[in-house]
Amino acid sequence: DTAVSQTPKYLVTQMGNDKSIKCEQNLGHDTMYWYKQDSKKFLKIMFSYNNKELIINETVPNRFSPKSPDKAHLNLHINSLELGDSAVYFCASSYQAPTEAFFGQGTRLTVV
Amino acid sequence: AQKVTQAQTEISVVEKEDVTLDCVYETRDTTYYLFWYKQPPSGELVFLIRRNSFDEQNEISGRYSWNFQKSTSSFNFTITASQVVDSAVYFCALTPTNSGYALNFGKGTSLLVTP
């Protein structure tokens, strides 16, 4: 059973389009995250949700909007995609405690 | 403000050599947690270890060992008798005990182990 699953794994789209990445975890965790990994492999937190409530919202363009329908899901919607949005996006989950976070496989987004 | 510095961008070793990956952190928090993650060429992020700021005991897990020194704000990772399968990018990360426990990652060290 996959613990944290993201779909799609690859996403190629044109500038200006709107796209979504879905994330689901079956670990019973109460906190979920989105991280962005740029072309230099640098990982940075974007958002964190605890029990469907937004608790971290780093400096991310308004075009990025997370949505958590329940505590097992955290989707990422991106409007008006730009070339600079090309990156690998990782979903992760953990307990609301400094335990290890489990990461999804990542979604490689390429904006052309 | 929190910061994690992994000064070694790339390291290349020959199989069976020992290698140490350095991690230096900055934080004003008195309670915090440190982590190491591995990212192999396949791209997934694999948890290796977590250490809290009150536990300076070193840890060994097979060929892996970690040296946490609060006095120098370092949490270094040593691989003994490296193997080709150890080739990966290794990330050190820091999280406080508040603000959602999001990980502040260092820039990673790319380790290449050649036969």
PDB file of C-alpha atoms in Angstrom:
ATOM      1  CA  ASP A   1       0.000   0.000   0.000  1.00  0.00           C
ATOM      2  CA  THR A   2       1.315   3.398  -0.952  1.00  0.00           C
ATOM      3  CA  ALA A   3       1.537   5.631   2.101  1.00  0.00           C
ATOM      4  CA  VAL A   4       1.546   9.022   0.372  1.00  0.00           C
ATOM      5  CA  SER A   5       0.469   9.064  -3.239  1.00  0.00           C
ATOM      6  CA  GLN A   6       0.518  11.931  -5.672  1.00  0.00           C
ATOM      7  CA  THR A   7      -1.015  12.160  -9.095  1.00  0.00           C
ATOM      8  CA  PRO A   8       0.077  12.756 -11.705  1.00  0.00           C
ATOM      9  CA  LYS A   9       3.747  11.838 -11.557  1.00  0.00           C
ATOM     10  CA  TYR A  10       4.531  13.920 -14.629  1.00  0.00           C
ATOM     11  CA  LEU A  11       2.725  16.979 -15.868  1.00  0.00           C
ATOM     12  CA  VAL A  12       3.631  18.909 -19.001  1.00  0.00           C
ATOM     13  CA  THR A  13       1.515  21.933 -19.769  1.00  0.00           C
ATOM     14  CA  GLN A  14       1.588  25.237 -21.551  1.00  0.00           C
ATOM     15  CA  MET A  15       2.025  28.627 -19.978  1.00  0.00           C
ATOM     16  CA  GLY A  16      -1.197  30.154 -18.832  1.00  0.00           C
ATOM     17  CA  ASN A  17      -2.966  26.894 -18.137  1.00  0.00           C
ATOM     18  CA  ASP A  18      -4.472  25.882 -14.814  1.00  0.00           C
ATOM     19  CA  LYS A  19      -3.530  22.518 -13.332  1.00  0.00           C
ATOM     20  CA  SER A  20      -4.020  20.490 -10.183  1.00  0.00           C
ATOM     21  CA  ILE A  21      -1.925  17.938  -8.363  1.00  0.00           C
ATOM     22  CA  LYS A  22      -3.648  15.537  -6.032  1.00  0.00           C
ATOM     23  CA  CYS A  23      -2.254  14.021  -2.866  1.00  0.00           C
ATOM     24  CA  GLU A  24      -3.621  11.364  -0.578  1.00  0.00           C
ATOM     25  CA  GLN A  25      -2.170   9.705   2.497  1.00  0.00           C
ATOM     26  CA  ASN A  26      -3.372   6.543   4.215  1.00  0.00           C
ATOM     27  CA  LEU A  27      -1.175   6.803   7.290  1.00  0.00           C
ATOM     28  CA  GLY A  28      -3.739   8.461   9.530  1.00  0.00           C
ATOM     29  CA  HIS A  29      -1.564  11.566   9.809  1.00  0.00           C
ATOM     30  CA  ASP A  30      -3.170  14.852  10.736  1.00  0.00           C
ATOM     31  CA  THR A  31      -0.720  17.184   8.996  1.00  0.00           C
ATOM     32  CA  MET A  32       0.044  17.453   5.293  1.00  0.00           C
ATOM     33  CA  TYR A  33       2.504  19.578   3.381  1.00  0.00           C
ATOM     34  CA  TRP A  34       3.478  20.740  -0.067  1.00  0.00           C
ATOM     35  CA  TYR A  35       7.151  21.251  -0.832  1.00  0.00           C
ATOM     36  CA  LYS A  36       8.732  22.547  -4.011  1.00  0.00           C
ATOM     37  CA  GLN A  37      12.061  21.255  -5.288  1.00  0.00           C
ATOM     38  CA  ASP A  38      13.697  23.487  -7.849  1.00  0.00           C
ATOM     39  CA  SER A  39      16.145  22.594 -10.578  1.00  0.00           C
ATOM     40  CA  LYS A  40      19.046  22.896  -8.148  1.00  0.00           C
ATOM     41  CA  LYS A  41      17.387  20.355  -5.852  1.00  0.00           C
ATOM     42  CA  PHE A  42      16.562  22.922  -3.206  1.00  0.00           C
ATOM     43  CA  LEU A  43      13.495  21.872  -1.185  1.00  0.00           C
ATOM     44  CA  LYS A  44      11.260  24.535   0.270  1.00  0.00           C
ATOM     45  CA  ILE A  45       8.012  24.355   2.197  1.00  0.00           C
ATOM     46  CA  MET A  46       5.026  25.920   0.482  1.00  0.00           C
ATOM     47  CA  PHE A  47       2.041  25.010   2.627  1.00  0.00           C
ATOM     48  CA  SER A  48       1.125  23.000   5.674  1.00  0.00           C
ATOM     49  CA  TYR A  49      -2.329  21.872   6.738  1.00  0.00           C
ATOM     50  CA  ASN A  50      -3.330  20.384  10.053  1.00  0.00           C
ATOM     51  CA  ASN A  51      -6.755  18.710  10.176  1.00  0.00           C
ATOM     52  CA  LYS A  52      -7.832  20.639   7.071  1.00  0.00           C
ATOM     53  CA  GLU A  53      -6.700  23.961   8.531  1.00  0.00           C
ATOM     54  CA  LEU A  54      -3.949  25.995   6.885  1.00  0.00           C
ATOM     55  CA  ILE A  55      -1.122  26.529   9.352  1.00  0.00           C
ATOM     56  CA  ILE A  56       1.810  27.452   7.139  1.00  0.00           C
ATOM     57  CA  ASN A  57       1.626  29.565   4.037  1.00  0.00           C
ATOM     58  CA  GLU A  58       5.075  30.542   2.919  1.00  0.00           C
ATOM     59  CA  THR A  59       5.708  33.292   0.418  1.00  0.00           C
ATOM     60  CA  VAL A  60       4.050  31.633  -2.513  1.00  0.00           C
ATOM     61  CA  PRO A  61       2.274  33.420  -5.371  1.00  0.00           C
ATOM     62  CA  ASN A  62      -1.499  33.643  -5.039  1.00  0.00           C
ATOM     63  CA  ARG A  63      -1.720  31.506  -8.153  1.00  0.00           C
ATOM     64  CA  PHE A  64      -1.021  28.539  -5.902  1.00  0.00           C
ATOM     65  CA  SER A  65      -3.979  27.428  -3.842  1.00  0.00           C
ATOM     66  CA  PRO A  66      -4.030  24.358  -1.635  1.00  0.00           C
ATOM     67  CA  LYS A  67      -7.265  22.639  -0.825  1.00  0.00           C
ATOM     68  CA  SER A  68      -7.834  20.030   1.844  1.00  0.00           C
ATOM     69  CA  PRO A  69     -11.244  18.333   1.590  1.00  0.00           C
ATOM     70  CA  ASP A  70     -10.389  16.066   4.505  1.00  0.00           C
ATOM     71  CA  LYS A  71      -7.315  15.307   6.551  1.00  0.00           C
ATOM     72  CA  ALA A  72      -6.235  12.516   4.208  1.00  0.00           C
ATOM     73  CA  HIS A  73      -6.120  14.734   1.121  1.00  0.00           C
ATOM     74  CA  LEU A  74      -4.274  17.881   0.195  1.00  0.00           C
ATOM     75  CA  ASN A  75      -4.516  19.041  -3.389  1.00  0.00           C
ATOM     76  CA  LEU A  76      -2.549  21.812  -5.033  1.00  0.00           C
ATOM     77  CA  HIS A  77      -4.151  23.966  -7.684  1.00  0.00           C
ATOM     78  CA  ILE A  78      -2.038  26.271  -9.796  1.00  0.00           C
ATOM     79  CA  ASN A  79      -3.539  29.019 -11.932  1.00  0.00           C
ATOM     80  CA  SER A  80      -1.961  30.764 -14.900  1.00  0.00           C
ATOM     81  CA  LEU A  81       1.121  28.598 -14.981  1.00  0.00           C
ATOM     82  CA  GLU A  82       4.454  30.293 -15.644  1.00  0.00           C
ATOM     83  CA  LEU A  83       7.762  28.916 -16.875  1.00  0.00           C
ATOM     84  CA  GLY A  84       9.245  29.467 -13.419  1.00  0.00           C
ATOM     85  CA  ASP A  85       6.721  27.080 -11.896  1.00  0.00           C
ATOM     86  CA  SER A  86       8.564  24.177 -13.484  1.00  0.00           C
ATOM     87  CA  ALA A  87       9.798  22.061 -10.593  1.00  0.00           C
ATOM     88  CA  VAL A  88       9.140  18.869  -8.691  1.00  0.00           C
ATOM     89  CA  TYR A  89       6.345  19.215  -6.170  1.00  0.00           C
ATOM     90  CA  PHE A  90       6.310  16.885  -3.191  1.00  0.00           C
ATOM     91  CA  CYS A  91       3.416  16.157  -0.943  1.00  0.00           C
ATOM     92  CA  ALA A  92       4.198  14.903   2.557  1.00  0.00           C
ATOM     93  CA  SER A  93       2.396  13.977   5.723  1.00  0.00           C
ATOM     94  CA  SER A  94       3.204  13.563   9.394  1.00  0.00           C
ATOM     95  CA  TYR A  95       1.622  13.733  12.795  1.00  0.00           C
ATOM     96  CA  GLN A  96       1.263  17.184  14.347  1.00  0.00           C
ATOM     97  CA  ALA A  97       4.503  16.616  16.164  1.00  0.00           C
ATOM     98  CA  PRO A  98       8.124  16.655  15.130  1.00  0.00           C
ATOM     99  CA  THR A  99       8.044  13.120  13.804  1.00  0.00           C
ATOM    100  CA  GLU A 100       9.383  12.177  10.426  1.00  0.00           C
ATOM    101  CA  ALA A 101       7.430  13.257   7.396  1.00  0.00           C
ATOM    102  CA  PHE A 102       6.613  10.733   4.722  1.00  0.00           C
ATOM    103  CA  PHE A 103       6.901  12.012   1.189  1.00  0.00           C
ATOM    104  CA  GLY A 104       5.055  11.160  -1.965  1.00  0.00           C
ATOM    105  CA  GLN A 105       6.910  10.255  -5.136  1.00  0.00           C
ATOM    106  CA  GLY A 106       6.809  13.821  -6.392  1.00  0.00           C
ATOM    107  CA  THR A 107       5.160  15.431  -9.400  1.00  0.00           C
ATOM    108  CA  ARG A 108       7.488  16.778 -12.051  1.00  0.00           C
ATOM    109  CA  LEU A 109       5.784  19.812 -13.524  1.00  0.00           C
ATOM    110  CA  THR A 110       7.125  21.194 -16.774  1.00  0.00           C
ATOM    111  CA  VAL A 111       5.680  24.404 -18.134  1.00  0.00           C
ATOM    112  CA  VAL A 112       6.415  25.052 -21.800  1.00  0.00           C
TER     113      VAL A 112
ATOM    114  CA  ALA B   1      15.381  32.628  11.746  1.00  0.00           C
ATOM    115  CA  GLN B   2      16.439  29.117  10.949  1.00  0.00           C
ATOM    116  CA  LYS B   3      19.094  28.014   8.531  1.00  0.00           C
ATOM    117  CA  VAL B   4      20.708  24.755   7.557  1.00  0.00           C
ATOM    118  CA  THR B   5      24.032  24.778   5.750  1.00  0.00           C
ATOM    119  CA  GLN B   6      25.442  21.839   3.874  1.00  0.00           C
ATOM    120  CA  ALA B   7      28.680  23.275   2.602  1.00  0.00           C
ATOM    121  CA  GLN B   8      29.623  20.217   0.537  1.00  0.00           C
ATOM    122  CA  THR B   9      27.773  20.446  -2.733  1.00  0.00           C
ATOM    123  CA  GLU B  10      29.188  17.281  -4.267  1.00  0.00           C
ATOM    124  CA  ILE B  11      31.352  14.489  -2.929  1.00  0.00           C
ATOM    125  CA  SER B  12      32.825  11.655  -4.924  1.00  0.00           C
ATOM    126  CA  VAL B  13      34.338   8.590  -3.262  1.00  0.00           C
ATOM    127  CA  VAL B  14      35.400   5.135  -4.283  1.00  0.00           C
ATOM    128  CA  GLU B  15      33.461   2.209  -2.948  1.00  0.00           C
ATOM    129  CA  LYS B  16      34.444   1.092   0.555  1.00  0.00           C
ATOM    130  CA  GLU B  17      35.714   4.505   1.538  1.00  0.00           C
ATOM    131  CA  ASP B  18      34.208   6.225   4.550  1.00  0.00           C
ATOM    132  CA  VAL B  19      32.550   9.566   3.910  1.00  0.00           C
ATOM    133  CA  THR B  20      31.185  12.271   6.199  1.00  0.00           C
ATOM    134  CA  LEU B  21      28.496  14.699   5.161  1.00  0.00           C
ATOM    135  CA  ASP B  22      28.507  17.930   7.110  1.00  0.00           C
ATOM    136  CA  CYS B  23      25.477  19.796   8.391  1.00  0.00           C
ATOM    137  CA  VAL B  24      25.566  23.047  10.348  1.00  0.00           C
ATOM    138  CA  TYR B  25      22.410  24.706  11.553  1.00  0.00           C
ATOM    139  CA  GLU B  26      21.274  27.996  13.029  1.00  0.00           C
ATOM    140  CA  THR B  27      18.238  28.475  15.210  1.00  0.00           C
ATOM    141  CA  ARG B  28      17.135  30.614  18.131  1.00  0.00           C
ATOM    142  CA  ASP B  29      14.819  27.929  19.391  1.00  0.00           C
ATOM    143  CA  THR B  30      15.880  25.970  22.422  1.00  0.00           C
ATOM    144  CA  THR B  31      13.861  22.970  21.345  1.00  0.00           C
ATOM    145  CA  TYR B  32      14.160  21.736  17.807  1.00  0.00           C
ATOM    146  CA  TYR B  33      14.558  18.604  15.743  1.00  0.00           C
ATOM    147  CA  LEU B  34      17.107  17.640  13.154  1.00  0.00           C
ATOM    148  CA  PHE B  35      16.624  15.190  10.324  1.00  0.00           C
ATOM    149  CA  TRP B  36      18.483  13.543   7.508  1.00  0.00           C
ATOM    150  CA  TYR B  37      16.765  12.472   4.309  1.00  0.00           C
ATOM    151  CA  LYS B  38      18.134  10.596   1.307  1.00  0.00           C
ATOM    152  CA  GLN B  39      17.050  11.245  -2.258  1.00  0.00           C
ATOM    153  CA  PRO B  40      18.330   8.506  -4.590  1.00  0.00           C
ATOM    154  CA  PRO B  41      18.390   8.998  -8.362  1.00  0.00           C
ATOM    155  CA  SER B  42      14.845   7.638  -8.553  1.00  0.00           C
ATOM    156  CA  GLY B  43      13.719  10.840  -6.844  1.00  0.00           C
ATOM    157  CA  GLU B  44      11.828   9.809  -3.749  1.00  0.00           C
ATOM    158  CA  LEU B  45      12.711  11.241  -0.340  1.00  0.00           C
ATOM    159  CA  VAL B  46      13.615   8.655   2.252  1.00  0.00           C
ATOM    160  CA  PHE B  47      13.730   9.431   5.962  1.00  0.00           C
ATOM    161  CA  LEU B  48      16.968   8.372   7.672  1.00  0.00           C
ATOM    162  CA  ILE B  49      17.015   9.804  11.169  1.00  0.00           C
ATOM    163  CA  ARG B  50      15.470  12.290  13.571  1.00  0.00           C
ATOM    164  CA  ARG B  51      17.245  13.771  16.565  1.00  0.00           C
ATOM    165  CA  ASN B  52      15.871  16.211  19.141  1.00  0.00           C
ATOM    166  CA  SER B  53      17.897  19.050  20.580  1.00  0.00           C
ATOM    167  CA  PHE B  54      18.060  17.489  24.027  1.00  0.00           C
ATOM    168  CA  ASP B  55      19.525  14.240  22.871  1.00  0.00           C
ATOM    169  CA  GLU B  56      23.166  14.565  21.923  1.00  0.00           C
ATOM    170  CA  GLN B  57      23.789  10.874  21.959  1.00  0.00           C
ATOM    171  CA  ASN B  58      25.363   9.693  18.751  1.00  0.00           C
ATOM    172  CA  GLU B  59      23.527   7.073  16.765  1.00  0.00           C
ATOM    173  CA  ILE B  60      24.652   4.193  14.646  1.00  0.00           C
ATOM    174  CA  SER B  61      22.503   2.237  12.254  1.00  0.00           C
ATOM    175  CA  GLY B  62      24.428  -0.328  10.287  1.00  0.00           C
ATOM    176  CA  ARG B  63      26.942   1.539   8.140  1.00  0.00           C
ATOM    177  CA  TYR B  64      25.343   4.885   8.981  1.00  0.00           C
ATOM    178  CA  SER B  65      26.230   7.006  11.982  1.00  0.00           C
ATOM    179  CA  TRP B  66      25.338  10.481  13.108  1.00  0.00           C
ATOM    180  CA  ASN B  67      27.275  12.896  15.294  1.00  0.00           C
ATOM    181  CA  PHE B  68      25.198  15.633  16.917  1.00  0.00           C
ATOM    182  CA  GLN B  69      27.172  18.389  18.627  1.00  0.00           C
ATOM    183  CA  LYS B  70      25.123  21.202  20.048  1.00  0.00           C
ATOM    184  CA  SER B  71      28.225  23.198  20.940  1.00  0.00           C
ATOM    185  CA  THR B  72      29.117  23.560  17.281  1.00  0.00           C
ATOM    186  CA  SER B  73      25.522  23.379  15.959  1.00  0.00           C
ATOM    187  CA  SER B  74      26.424  20.445  13.793  1.00  0.00           C
ATOM    188  CA  PHE B  75      24.723  17.202  12.906  1.00  0.00           C
ATOM    189  CA  ASN B  76      27.094  15.275  10.698  1.00  0.00           C
ATOM    190  CA  PHE B  77      26.391  12.029   8.912  1.00  0.00           C
ATOM    191  CA  THR B  78      28.995   9.360   8.236  1.00  0.00           C
ATOM    192  CA  ILE B  79      28.699   6.425   5.895  1.00  0.00           C
ATOM    193  CA  THR B  80      31.200   3.694   6.605  1.00  0.00           C
ATOM    194  CA  ALA B  81      32.413   1.442   3.808  1.00  0.00           C
ATOM    195  CA  SER B  82      30.366   3.246   1.203  1.00  0.00           C
ATOM    196  CA  GLN B  83      28.586   1.334  -1.523  1.00  0.00           C
ATOM    197  CA  VAL B  84      27.393   2.303  -4.981  1.00  0.00           C
ATOM    198  CA  VAL B  85      23.801   2.177  -3.716  1.00  0.00           C
ATOM    199  CA  ASP B  86      24.640   5.029  -1.338  1.00  0.00           C
ATOM    200  CA  SER B  87      24.875   7.369  -4.304  1.00  0.00           C
ATOM    201  CA  ALA B  88      22.179   9.959  -3.703  1.00  0.00           C
ATOM    202  CA  VAL B  89      21.534  13.494  -2.605  1.00  0.00           C
ATOM    203  CA  TYR B  90      21.441  13.769   1.172  1.00  0.00           C
ATOM    204  CA  PHE B  91      19.504  16.506   2.890  1.00  0.00           C
ATOM    205  CA  CYS B  92      19.837  17.743   6.414  1.00  0.00           C
ATOM    206  CA  ALA B  93      16.757  19.490   7.807  1.00  0.00           C
ATOM    207  CA  LEU B  94      15.653  21.371  10.887  1.00  0.00           C
ATOM    208  CA  THR B  95      12.244  21.938  12.402  1.00  0.00           C
ATOM    209  CA  PRO B  96      11.200  23.845  15.495  1.00  0.00           C
ATOM    210  CA  THR B  97       8.581  22.494  17.853  1.00  0.00           C
ATOM    211  CA  ASN B  98       6.107  25.085  16.719  1.00  0.00           C
ATOM    212  CA  SER B  99       5.031  26.579  13.416  1.00  0.00           C
ATOM    213  CA  GLY B 100       3.650  23.402  11.972  1.00  0.00           C
ATOM    214  CA  TYR B 101       6.784  21.283  12.033  1.00  0.00           C
ATOM    215  CA  ALA B 102       7.639  22.034   8.440  1.00  0.00           C
ATOM    216  CA  LEU B 103      11.147  21.026   7.505  1.00  0.00           C
ATOM    217  CA  ASN B 104      13.772  23.641   6.716  1.00  0.00           C
ATOM    218  CA  PHE B 105      16.122  21.840   4.381  1.00  0.00           C
ATOM    219  CA  GLY B 106      19.749  22.441   3.589  1.00  0.00           C
ATOM    220  CA  LYS B 107      20.705  22.564  -0.066  1.00  0.00           C
ATOM    221  CA  GLY B 108      21.777  18.945  -0.051  1.00  0.00           C
ATOM    222  CA  THR B 109      25.009  17.108  -0.689  1.00  0.00           C
ATOM    223  CA  SER B 110      25.251  14.961  -3.782  1.00  0.00           C
ATOM    224  CA  LEU B 111      27.234  11.817  -3.038  1.00  0.00           C
ATOM    225  CA  LEU B 112      28.621   9.718  -5.840  1.00  0.00           C
ATOM    226  CA  VAL B 113      30.119   6.356  -4.970  1.00  0.00           C
ATOM    227  CA  THR B 114      32.027   4.751  -7.806  1.00  0.00           C
ATOM    228  CA  PRO B 115      33.072   1.101  -8.034  1.00  0.00           C
TER     229      PRO B 115
END
